[in-house]
C-alpha atoms as an extended CHARMM CRD file, in Angstrom:
* protein
*
       240  EXT
         1         1  ARG       CA             99.5430000000      137.3750000000      104.5960000000  PROA      1               0.0000000000
         2         2  LEU       CA             95.9190000000      137.8390000000      103.5860000000  PROA      2               0.0000000000
         3         3  GLN       CA             96.7580000000      136.6670000000      100.0990000000  PROA      3               0.0000000000
         4         4  ARG       CA             98.3590000000      133.4830000000      101.4620000000  PROA      4               0.0000000000
         5         5  GLU       CA             95.3740000000      132.6810000000      103.6780000000  PROA      5               0.0000000000
         6         6  ASN       CA             92.9450000000      133.1500000000      100.7830000000  PROA      6               0.0000000000
         7         7  ALA       CA             95.1130000000      131.1270000000       98.4210000000  PROA      7               0.0000000000
         8         8  ALA       CA             95.2170000000      128.0440000000      100.6570000000  PROA      8               0.0000000000
         9         9  PRO       CA             91.4810000000      127.1800000000      100.4100000000  PROA      9               0.0000000000
        10        10  ALA       CA             91.5400000000      127.8640000000       96.6540000000  PROA      10              0.0000000000
        11        11  THR       CA             94.4970000000      125.5010000000       96.2460000000  PROA      11              0.0000000000
        12        12  ALA       CA             92.7090000000      122.8080000000       98.2610000000  PROA      12              0.0000000000
        13        13  VAL       CA             89.5810000000      123.1270000000       96.1130000000  PROA      13              0.0000000000
        14        14  LEU       CA             91.7060000000      122.8840000000       92.9530000000  PROA      14              0.0000000000
        15        15  LYS       CA             93.3560000000      119.7070000000       94.2480000000  PROA      15              0.0000000000
        16        16  VAL       CA             89.9540000000      118.1420000000       94.9830000000  PROA      16              0.0000000000
        17        17  GLN       CA             88.6940000000      119.0740000000       91.5090000000  PROA      17              0.0000000000
        18        18  THR       CA             91.8450000000      117.6750000000       89.8900000000  PROA      18              0.0000000000
        19        19  MET       CA             91.5640000000      114.3750000000       91.7770000000  PROA      19              0.0000000000
        20        20  THR       CA             87.8550000000      114.1150000000       90.8770000000  PROA      20              0.0000000000
        21        21  VAL       CA             88.6870000000      114.5740000000       87.1880000000  PROA      21              0.0000000000
        22        22  ARG       CA             91.3640000000      111.8750000000       87.4760000000  PROA      22              0.0000000000
        23        23  LEU       CA             88.9320000000      109.4490000000       89.1110000000  PROA      23              0.0000000000
        24        24  VAL       CA             86.3650000000      110.0380000000       86.3670000000  PROA      24              0.0000000000
        25        25  ALA       CA             89.0550000000      109.5350000000       83.6980000000  PROA      25              0.0000000000
        26        26  ILE       CA             90.2060000000      106.2780000000       85.3110000000  PROA      26              0.0000000000
        27        27  LEU       CA             86.5900000000      105.1120000000       85.5170000000  PROA      27              0.0000000000
        28        28  PHE       CA             86.0710000000      105.8740000000       81.8060000000  PROA      28              0.0000000000
        29        29  VAL       CA             89.1830000000      103.9410000000       80.7920000000  PROA      29              0.0000000000
        30        30  ILE       CA             88.2680000000      100.9400000000       82.9660000000  PROA      30              0.0000000000
        31        31  MET       CA             84.7480000000      100.8400000000       81.5070000000  PROA      31              0.0000000000
        32        32  LEU       CA             86.2770000000      100.4690000000       78.0370000000  PROA      32              0.0000000000
        33        33  LEU       CA             88.2360000000       97.3670000000       79.0130000000  PROA      33              0.0000000000
        34        34  PRO       CA             86.7140000000       94.0140000000       77.9550000000  PROA      34              0.0000000000
        35        35  LEU       CA             85.7270000000       92.2820000000       81.1820000000  PROA      35              0.0000000000
        36        36  PRO       CA             84.6680000000       88.6380000000       80.9640000000  PROA      36              0.0000000000
        37        37  ALA       CA             81.6330000000       87.5990000000       82.9840000000  PROA      37              0.0000000000
        38        38  LYS       CA             80.4660000000       84.1910000000       83.9990000000  PROA      38              0.0000000000
        39        39  ALA       CA             77.9810000000       82.6180000000       81.6430000000  PROA      39              0.0000000000
        40        40  ASP       CA             75.7210000000       81.5890000000       84.5040000000  PROA      40              0.0000000000
        41        41  ASP       CA             75.2780000000       85.1510000000       85.8190000000  PROA      41              0.0000000000
        42        42  LEU       CA             71.5730000000       85.9980000000       85.8930000000  PROA      42              0.0000000000
        43        43  ASP       CA             70.1000000000       89.3750000000       84.9610000000  PROA      43              0.0000000000
        44        44  LYS       CA             68.9520000000       91.0230000000       88.2150000000  PROA      44              0.0000000000
        45        45  SER       CA             68.6350000000       94.5480000000       86.8220000000  PROA      45              0.0000000000
        46        46  GLY       CA             64.8470000000       94.5310000000       87.1460000000  PROA      46              0.0000000000
        47        47  TYR       CA             64.7930000000       94.1870000000       90.9300000000  PROA      47              0.0000000000
        48        48  THR       CA             64.2990000000       97.3090000000       93.0490000000  PROA      48              0.0000000000
        49        49  LEU       CA             63.7050000000       98.3960000000       96.6240000000  PROA      49              0.0000000000
        50        50  PHE       CA             60.0150000000       97.5630000000       96.2290000000  PROA      50              0.0000000000
        51        51  ASP       CA             60.5800000000       94.4070000000       94.1660000000  PROA      51              0.0000000000
        52        52  PRO       CA             63.3540000000       92.6670000000       96.1550000000  PROA      52              0.0000000000
        53        53  THR       CA             65.8900000000       90.2520000000       94.7530000000  PROA      53              0.0000000000
        54        54  PRO       CA             64.8610000000       86.6260000000       95.5660000000  PROA      54              0.0000000000
        55        55  ASP       CA             66.8620000000       85.0160000000       98.3630000000  PROA      55              0.0000000000
        56        56  ASP       CA             68.2980000000       82.3350000000       96.0680000000  PROA      56              0.0000000000
        57        57  LEU       CA             69.8450000000       85.0480000000       93.8460000000  PROA      57              0.0000000000
        58        58  LEU       CA             71.5850000000       87.0250000000       96.5920000000  PROA      58              0.0000000000
        59        59  ARG       CA             75.2560000000       87.7970000000       95.9920000000  PROA      59              0.0000000000
        60        60  LYS       CA             78.0750000000       86.9270000000       98.3890000000  PROA      60              0.0000000000
        61        61  PHE       CA             78.0720000000       88.4950000000      101.8390000000  PROA      61              0.0000000000
        62        62  ALA       CA             80.7750000000       91.1950000000      101.5840000000  PROA      62              0.0000000000
        63        63  PRO       CA             80.8780000000       93.4740000000      104.6420000000  PROA      63              0.0000000000
        64        64  ASP       CA             83.1840000000       96.4850000000      104.7760000000  PROA      64              0.0000000000
        65        65  ARG       CA             84.4250000000       95.4210000000      108.2110000000  PROA      65              0.0000000000
        66        66  PRO       CA             86.8500000000       94.5870000000      109.7300000000  PROA      66              0.0000000000
        67        67  THR       CA             89.2670000000       95.8100000000      107.0260000000  PROA      67              0.0000000000
        68        68  LYS       CA             90.0580000000       99.4980000000      106.5230000000  PROA      68              0.0000000000
        69        69  GLY       CA             88.8460000000       99.4800000000      102.9320000000  PROA      69              0.0000000000
        70        70  PHE       CA             85.4240000000       99.2320000000      101.2950000000  PROA      70              0.0000000000
        71        71  SER       CA             83.9520000000       96.3580000000       99.3300000000  PROA      71              0.0000000000
        72        72  VAL       CA             82.8710000000       97.0480000000       95.7450000000  PROA      72              0.0000000000
        73        73  ARG       CA             79.7300000000       94.9380000000       96.2180000000  PROA      73              0.0000000000
        74        74  THR       CA             76.3900000000       96.5430000000       97.0630000000  PROA      74              0.0000000000
        75        75  ILE       CA             73.4630000000       95.1440000000       99.0420000000  PROA      75              0.0000000000
        76        76  ASP       CA             70.9410000000       93.3940000000       96.8060000000  PROA      76              0.0000000000
        77        77  ALA       CA             67.8310000000       95.3980000000       95.9210000000  PROA      77              0.0000000000
        78        78  GLY       CA             65.1720000000       95.3820000000       98.6230000000  PROA      78              0.0000000000
        79        79  HSD       CA             67.4440000000       93.8580000000      101.2760000000  PROA      79              0.0000000000
        80        80  PHE       CA             68.7960000000       95.3070000000      104.5200000000  PROA      80              0.0000000000
        81        81  GLU       CA             72.0880000000       94.7370000000      106.3110000000  PROA      81              0.0000000000
        82        82  ILE       CA             73.5500000000       95.8990000000      109.6110000000  PROA      82              0.0000000000
        83        83  GLU       CA             77.2560000000       95.8420000000      110.4830000000  PROA      83              0.0000000000
        84        84  THR       CA             78.5950000000       96.8000000000      113.8910000000  PROA      84              0.0000000000
        85        85  ASP       CA             81.5740000000       96.4910000000      116.1900000000  PROA      85              0.0000000000
        86        86  LEU       CA             81.1910000000       95.3920000000      119.7910000000  PROA      86              0.0000000000
        87        87  ALA       CA             83.9210000000       97.7740000000      120.9330000000  PROA      87              0.0000000000
        88        88  ASN       CA             86.9560000000       99.6900000000      119.6390000000  PROA      88              0.0000000000
        89        89  TYR       CA             89.8750000000      100.9360000000      121.7130000000  PROA      89              0.0000000000
        90        90  THR       CA             92.5910000000      103.1460000000      120.2480000000  PROA      90              0.0000000000
        91        91  ILE       CA             95.8180000000      104.6050000000      121.6350000000  PROA      91              0.0000000000
        92        92  SER       CA             97.7910000000      107.2190000000      119.7310000000  PROA      92              0.0000000000
        93        93  ASN       CA            100.8770000000      109.2750000000      120.5170000000  PROA      93              0.0000000000
        94        94  SER       CA            101.9820000000      112.4130000000      118.7080000000  PROA      94              0.0000000000
        95        95  ASN       CA            104.5550000000      115.0340000000      119.7140000000  PROA      95              0.0000000000
        96        96  GLY       CA            104.4770000000      113.9790000000      123.3460000000  PROA      96              0.0000000000
        97        97  SER       CA            100.6840000000      113.9960000000      123.6130000000  PROA      97              0.0000000000
        98        98  THR       CA             98.8310000000      110.7490000000      124.2030000000  PROA      98              0.0000000000
        99        99  ALA       CA             95.1890000000      110.1120000000      123.2960000000  PROA      99              0.0000000000
       100       100  HSD       CA             92.9560000000      107.2140000000      124.3180000000  PROA      100             0.0000000000
       101       101  SER       CA             89.5350000000      106.5540000000      122.7980000000  PROA      101             0.0000000000
       102       102  PHE       CA             86.8710000000      103.9250000000      123.3920000000  PROA      102             0.0000000000
       103       103  GLN       CA             83.8980000000      103.4440000000      121.0810000000  PROA      103             0.0000000000
       104       104  THR       CA             80.8460000000      101.1890000000      121.1130000000  PROA      104             0.0000000000
       105       105  LEU       CA             77.3310000000      101.0760000000      119.6100000000  PROA      105             0.0000000000
       106       106  ASP       CA             78.5350000000      102.0850000000      116.1260000000  PROA      106             0.0000000000
       107       107  PRO       CA             76.2970000000      100.3470000000      113.5710000000  PROA      107             0.0000000000
       108       108  THR       CA             76.3310000000      100.8330000000      109.8220000000  PROA      108             0.0000000000
       109       109  LEU       CA             72.8980000000      100.3640000000      108.2380000000  PROA      109             0.0000000000
       110       110  LYS       CA             72.6970000000       99.4570000000      104.5460000000  PROA      110             0.0000000000
       111       111  LEU       CA             69.6690000000       99.3220000000      102.2550000000  PROA      111             0.0000000000
       112       112  GLY       CA             69.7430000000       97.9800000000       98.6920000000  PROA      112             0.0000000000
       113       113  LEU       CA             67.9850000000      100.3850000000       96.3070000000  PROA      113             0.0000000000
       114       114  THR       CA             68.7530000000       98.7790000000       92.9410000000  PROA      114             0.0000000000
       115       115  ASN       CA             70.9000000000       95.9260000000       91.6770000000  PROA      115             0.0000000000
       116       116  TRP       CA             73.8650000000       98.3120000000       91.5090000000  PROA      116             0.0000000000
       117       117  MET       CA             73.3200000000      100.8960000000       94.2520000000  PROA      117             0.0000000000
       118       118  ASP       CA             72.6870000000      100.9780000000       97.9990000000  PROA      118             0.0000000000
       119       119  PHE       CA             72.2990000000      103.6590000000      100.6700000000  PROA      119             0.0000000000
       120       120  GLU       CA             74.2790000000      103.5310000000      103.9100000000  PROA      120             0.0000000000
       121       121  VAL       CA             74.1340000000      105.3230000000      107.2710000000  PROA      121             0.0000000000
       122       122  GLN       CA             77.0480000000      104.9440000000      109.6740000000  PROA      122             0.0000000000
       123       123  PHE       CA             76.7500000000      106.0390000000      113.3090000000  PROA      123             0.0000000000
       124       124  ASN       CA             80.0500000000      106.6040000000      115.0710000000  PROA      124             0.0000000000
       125       125  GLY       CA             78.4550000000      105.5180000000      118.3220000000  PROA      125             0.0000000000
       126       126  LEU       CA             79.0500000000      106.2750000000      121.9540000000  PROA      126             0.0000000000
       127       127  GLN       CA             82.6140000000      107.4300000000      122.5410000000  PROA      127             0.0000000000
       128       128  TYR       CA             84.8960000000      108.2570000000      125.4330000000  PROA      128             0.0000000000
       129       129  ALA       CA             88.0460000000      110.1900000000      124.5990000000  PROA      129             0.0000000000
       130       130  GLU       CA             90.8820000000      111.5310000000      126.7120000000  PROA      130             0.0000000000
       131       131  SER       CA             94.0490000000      113.3960000000      125.8660000000  PROA      131             0.0000000000
       132       132  PHE       CA             96.9930000000      114.3870000000      128.0190000000  PROA      132             0.0000000000
       133       133  ASP       CA            100.4320000000      115.8950000000      127.6160000000  PROA      133             0.0000000000
       134       134  GLY       CA            103.2580000000      113.9270000000      129.2240000000  PROA      134             0.0000000000
       135       135  ALA       CA            105.1220000000      117.1720000000      129.9870000000  PROA      135             0.0000000000
       136       136  SER       CA            102.3890000000      118.4920000000      132.2750000000  PROA      136             0.0000000000
       137       137  PRO       CA             99.8190000000      116.5850000000      134.3630000000  PROA      137             0.0000000000
       138       138  PHE       CA             97.4840000000      119.5860000000      134.1420000000  PROA      138             0.0000000000
       139       139  ASN       CA             97.0270000000      119.3240000000      130.3760000000  PROA      139             0.0000000000
       140       140  PHE       CA             94.3490000000      116.6440000000      130.6260000000  PROA      140             0.0000000000
       141       141  LEU       CA             91.0930000000      116.6480000000      128.6530000000  PROA      141             0.0000000000
       142       142  ASN       CA             88.3240000000      114.0640000000      128.4790000000  PROA      142             0.0000000000
       143       143  ALA       CA             84.8440000000      113.8620000000      127.0070000000  PROA      143             0.0000000000
       144       144  THR       CA             81.9690000000      111.4530000000      126.4540000000  PROA      144             0.0000000000
       145       145  GLY       CA             79.3700000000      111.6890000000      123.7080000000  PROA      145             0.0000000000
       146       146  PHE       CA             78.0870000000      110.3820000000      120.3920000000  PROA      146             0.0000000000
       147       147  GLY       CA             80.2460000000      110.6630000000      117.3000000000  PROA      147             0.0000000000
       148       148  ASP       CA             79.4670000000      111.9500000000      113.8230000000  PROA      148             0.0000000000
       149       149  VAL       CA             77.0500000000      110.4180000000      111.3160000000  PROA      149             0.0000000000
       150       150  PHE       CA             78.1610000000      109.4260000000      107.8020000000  PROA      150             0.0000000000
       151       151  LEU       CA             75.7550000000      109.1930000000      104.8460000000  PROA      151             0.0000000000
       152       152  ARG       CA             77.0320000000      107.1960000000      101.8720000000  PROA      152             0.0000000000
       153       153  THR       CA             75.8170000000      105.8790000000       98.5510000000  PROA      153             0.0000000000
       154       154  LYS       CA             77.7120000000      102.9520000000       97.0510000000  PROA      154             0.0000000000
       155       155  ILE       CA             77.4480000000      102.7510000000       93.2670000000  PROA      155             0.0000000000
       156       156  ASN       CA             78.8420000000       99.5950000000       91.6930000000  PROA      156             0.0000000000
       157       157  VAL       CA             80.1290000000      100.1880000000       88.1760000000  PROA      157             0.0000000000
       158       158  PHE       CA             80.9470000000       96.5550000000       87.3540000000  PROA      158             0.0000000000
       159       159  GLY       CA             81.8990000000       93.2910000000       89.0290000000  PROA      159             0.0000000000
       160       160  ASN       CA             79.0720000000       93.2710000000       91.5620000000  PROA      160             0.0000000000
       161       161  ASP       CA             78.2910000000       89.5610000000       91.3760000000  PROA      161             0.0000000000
       162       162  SER       CA             81.3020000000       87.9140000000       89.7780000000  PROA      162             0.0000000000
       163       163  GLY       CA             84.2180000000       88.4160000000       87.4370000000  PROA      163             0.0000000000
       164       164  PRO       CA             87.9560000000       88.9260000000       87.9610000000  PROA      164             0.0000000000
       165       165  ILE       CA             87.6040000000       92.6470000000       88.7150000000  PROA      165             0.0000000000
       166       166  GLY       CA             85.1210000000       95.0110000000       90.3630000000  PROA      166             0.0000000000
       167       167  PHE       CA             84.8660000000       98.7630000000       90.7400000000  PROA      167             0.0000000000
       168       168  ALA       CA             82.6340000000      101.1140000000       92.7390000000  PROA      168             0.0000000000
       169       169  LEU       CA             82.2230000000      104.8050000000       93.5560000000  PROA      169             0.0000000000
       170       170  ILE       CA             81.1910000000      105.8650000000       97.0630000000  PROA      170             0.0000000000
       171       171  PRO       CA             80.3550000000      109.5560000000       97.5710000000  PROA      171             0.0000000000
       172       172  TYR       CA             79.7700000000      110.4670000000      101.2060000000  PROA      172             0.0000000000
       173       173  VAL       CA             78.9850000000      113.3580000000      103.5550000000  PROA      173             0.0000000000
       174       174  LYS       CA             79.7220000000      113.6110000000      107.2860000000  PROA      174             0.0000000000
       175       175  LEU       CA             77.1970000000      115.2900000000      109.5920000000  PROA      175             0.0000000000
       176       176  PRO       CA             78.7540000000      116.5510000000      112.8420000000  PROA      176             0.0000000000
       177       177  SER       CA             77.4500000000      115.6550000000      116.2850000000  PROA      177             0.0000000000
       178       178  SER       CA             77.0910000000      118.1070000000      119.1370000000  PROA      178             0.0000000000
       179       179  SER       CA             79.8180000000      116.4400000000      121.1430000000  PROA      179             0.0000000000
       180       180  SER       CA             83.0500000000      117.8500000000      122.5530000000  PROA      180             0.0000000000
       181       181  PRO       CA             85.8250000000      118.9170000000      120.1350000000  PROA      181             0.0000000000
       182       182  LEU       CA             87.6680000000      115.8070000000      121.3140000000  PROA      182             0.0000000000
       183       183  ILE       CA             84.9980000000      113.7310000000      119.5600000000  PROA      183             0.0000000000
       184       184  SER       CA             83.7010000000      115.9280000000      116.7230000000  PROA      184             0.0000000000
       185       185  ASN       CA             85.1470000000      118.9470000000      114.9290000000  PROA      185             0.0000000000
       186       186  GLY       CA             81.6160000000      120.2840000000      114.3480000000  PROA      186             0.0000000000
       187       187  ALA       CA             82.0490000000      120.5780000000      110.5770000000  PROA      187             0.0000000000
       188       188  VAL       CA             80.1970000000      119.1420000000      107.6020000000  PROA      188             0.0000000000
       189       189  GLU       CA             82.7300000000      117.2620000000      105.4830000000  PROA      189             0.0000000000
       190       190  GLY       CA             82.5700000000      114.9590000000      102.4870000000  PROA      190             0.0000000000
       191       191  GLY       CA             84.4560000000      113.1280000000       99.8210000000  PROA      191             0.0000000000
       192       192  LEU       CA             84.6100000000      110.3830000000       97.2220000000  PROA      192             0.0000000000
       193       193  ILE       CA             85.9190000000      106.8360000000       97.7100000000  PROA      193             0.0000000000
       194       194  ALA       CA             86.8490000000      104.6270000000       94.7540000000  PROA      194             0.0000000000
       195       195  PRO       CA             87.6610000000      100.9680000000       95.5450000000  PROA      195             0.0000000000
       196       196  LEU       CA             88.9350000000       98.6110000000       92.8440000000  PROA      196             0.0000000000
       197       197  ALA       CA             88.8070000000       94.8660000000       93.6250000000  PROA      197             0.0000000000
       198       198  LEU       CA             90.9800000000       92.2510000000       91.9230000000  PROA      198             0.0000000000
       199       199  ARG       CA             89.9860000000       88.6070000000       92.4520000000  PROA      199             0.0000000000
       200       200  PRO       CA             92.8230000000       86.2330000000       91.5750000000  PROA      200             0.0000000000
       201       201  ASP       CA             91.7620000000       82.7210000000       92.5670000000  PROA      201             0.0000000000
       202       202  ASP       CA             90.3030000000       82.8590000000       96.1010000000  PROA      202             0.0000000000
       203       203  PHE       CA             91.9950000000       86.1150000000       97.0710000000  PROA      203             0.0000000000
       204       204  ILE       CA             90.5980000000       89.6490000000       97.0080000000  PROA      204             0.0000000000
       205       205  VAL       CA             93.0810000000       92.4740000000       96.4360000000  PROA      205             0.0000000000
       206       206  THR       CA             91.5550000000       95.8990000000       97.0650000000  PROA      206             0.0000000000
       207       207  LEU       CA             93.1540000000       99.0640000000       95.6710000000  PROA      207             0.0000000000
       208       208  MET       CA             91.3480000000      102.0850000000       97.0660000000  PROA      208             0.0000000000
       209       209  THR       CA             91.7060000000      105.8160000000       96.4670000000  PROA      209             0.0000000000
       210       210  GLU       CA             89.8870000000      108.4100000000       98.5580000000  PROA      210             0.0000000000
       211       211  VAL       CA             89.7440000000      112.2080000000       98.3360000000  PROA      211             0.0000000000
       212       212  ASP       CA             88.1810000000      114.2180000000      101.1790000000  PROA      212             0.0000000000
       213       213  ASP       CA             87.2230000000      117.8570000000      101.6450000000  PROA      213             0.0000000000
       214       214  LEU       CA             88.0300000000      118.4950000000      105.3360000000  PROA      214             0.0000000000
       215       215  LYS       CA             88.0450000000      121.4000000000      107.7850000000  PROA      215             0.0000000000
       216       216  SER       CA             91.4110000000      122.4560000000      109.1610000000  PROA      216             0.0000000000
       217       217  ALA       CA             92.1650000000      121.9200000000      112.8360000000  PROA      217             0.0000000000
       218       218  THR       CA             92.4200000000      125.6810000000      113.4190000000  PROA      218             0.0000000000
       219       219  GLY       CA             90.1950000000      128.2500000000      111.7800000000  PROA      219             0.0000000000
       220       220  ASN       CA             87.5860000000      127.6030000000      109.1070000000  PROA      220             0.0000000000
       221       221  ASP       CA             89.8770000000      126.8400000000      106.1740000000  PROA      221             0.0000000000
       222       222  ARG       CA             89.3670000000      123.6630000000      104.1420000000  PROA      222             0.0000000000
       223       223  TYR       CA             91.9740000000      121.3120000000      102.7330000000  PROA      223             0.0000000000
       224       224  ALA       CA             92.1280000000      118.2580000000      100.4920000000  PROA      224             0.0000000000
       225       225  ASN       CA             93.0120000000      114.9460000000      102.1320000000  PROA      225             0.0000000000
       226       226  PHE       CA             94.1250000000      111.9790000000      100.0420000000  PROA      226             0.0000000000
       227       227  VAL       CA             94.1080000000      108.3420000000      101.1320000000  PROA      227             0.0000000000
       228       228  ASN       CA             95.4880000000      105.3690000000       99.1900000000  PROA      228             0.0000000000
       229       229  LEU       CA             95.0590000000      101.8460000000      100.5110000000  PROA      229             0.0000000000
       230       230  VAL       CA             96.0230000000       98.3360000000       99.4690000000  PROA      230             0.0000000000
       231       231  SER       CA             94.5800000000       95.2790000000      101.2170000000  PROA      231             0.0000000000
       232       232  VAL       CA             94.7390000000       91.5390000000      100.5810000000  PROA      232             0.0000000000
       233       233  SER       CA             92.1680000000       89.1530000000      102.0380000000  PROA      233             0.0000000000
       234       234  HSD       CA             91.3440000000       85.4640000000      101.8450000000  PROA      234             0.0000000000
       235       235  ALA       CA             88.4780000000       83.4930000000      103.3370000000  PROA      235             0.0000000000
       236       236  VAL       CA             89.2600000000       81.1510000000      106.2080000000  PROA      236             0.0000000000
       237       237  PRO       CA             89.3890000000       77.6290000000      104.7120000000  PROA      237             0.0000000000
       238       238  GLY       CA             86.1890000000       75.7280000000      105.4300000000  PROA      238             0.0000000000
       239       239  LEU       CA             84.2290000000       78.8570000000      106.4170000000  PROA      239             0.0000000000
       240       240  ASP       CA             83.6390000000       80.3990000000      103.0030000000  PROA      240             0.0000000000
C-alpha cells in the first residue's frame, strides 16, 4: 500500500513533465511554420513599461472574459487594464450533494511589460458558498470569505497584433486564501495554459490546452489535471 501511495505523486509529476515537453514541441513546430503578416504592421518591439506604446498604436481590446478561454493577445507595453464581473452565481449537483456559490468583487488586473508580455493578478473576490446533502438536512455547510489569488504572465509567441493565427503561453501560480475549505483548499498550485487562436474572416476560434499541478481533495498528494477547450466567437455586428 505504501508503494502505491508513493507511486501516485510520481506518476502525476511524470504526466506533467510529459505534457510540458509536448507543449514545447508543439510550440517549436508552430514557430517553424511560415506565417504571413500584414504589410502595415508597425514595429512596436521598442516600447516597454517605462516607454509606453502610443495610444494610436494600441492593439484590439481582447479581454479574457466572458468566455472560458484565454486570449492570445497581451496588454500593450506601459498600459493597464482591469476586467471584472459584477456577480457570479453557480449551482452544481454531484452524487446527491448540492452546492451553491455566489461571487463578487473579482477583478483581474493586467499590466503590459513589453510588446509581447504582460503580468496579471486575478482576485477571486468575496464569496459565499453552501453545500448540503439531500439525504440528510443536517449535512449543511456554509462559509463566507475571499477566494484565492492567481498570478499569471502571458507571453505572446506570435499573432499579437494581426495575422491568421496567434499563440501564447501563460504560466500561472495560485496563492491560497485563509478562507474556509468550502472556498479554498489552502494549497499553492500552478500550471501552464497554451491558447492557440485561429482567425478566419471575422471569427476567432480558440483551441486551448492547460495542464495543472493540483492538490488532491484528501491528503497532501498531488495530481495532474488536463483541460482542453474549443471556443468560437464573433463580434456583434455594428459594435466591433
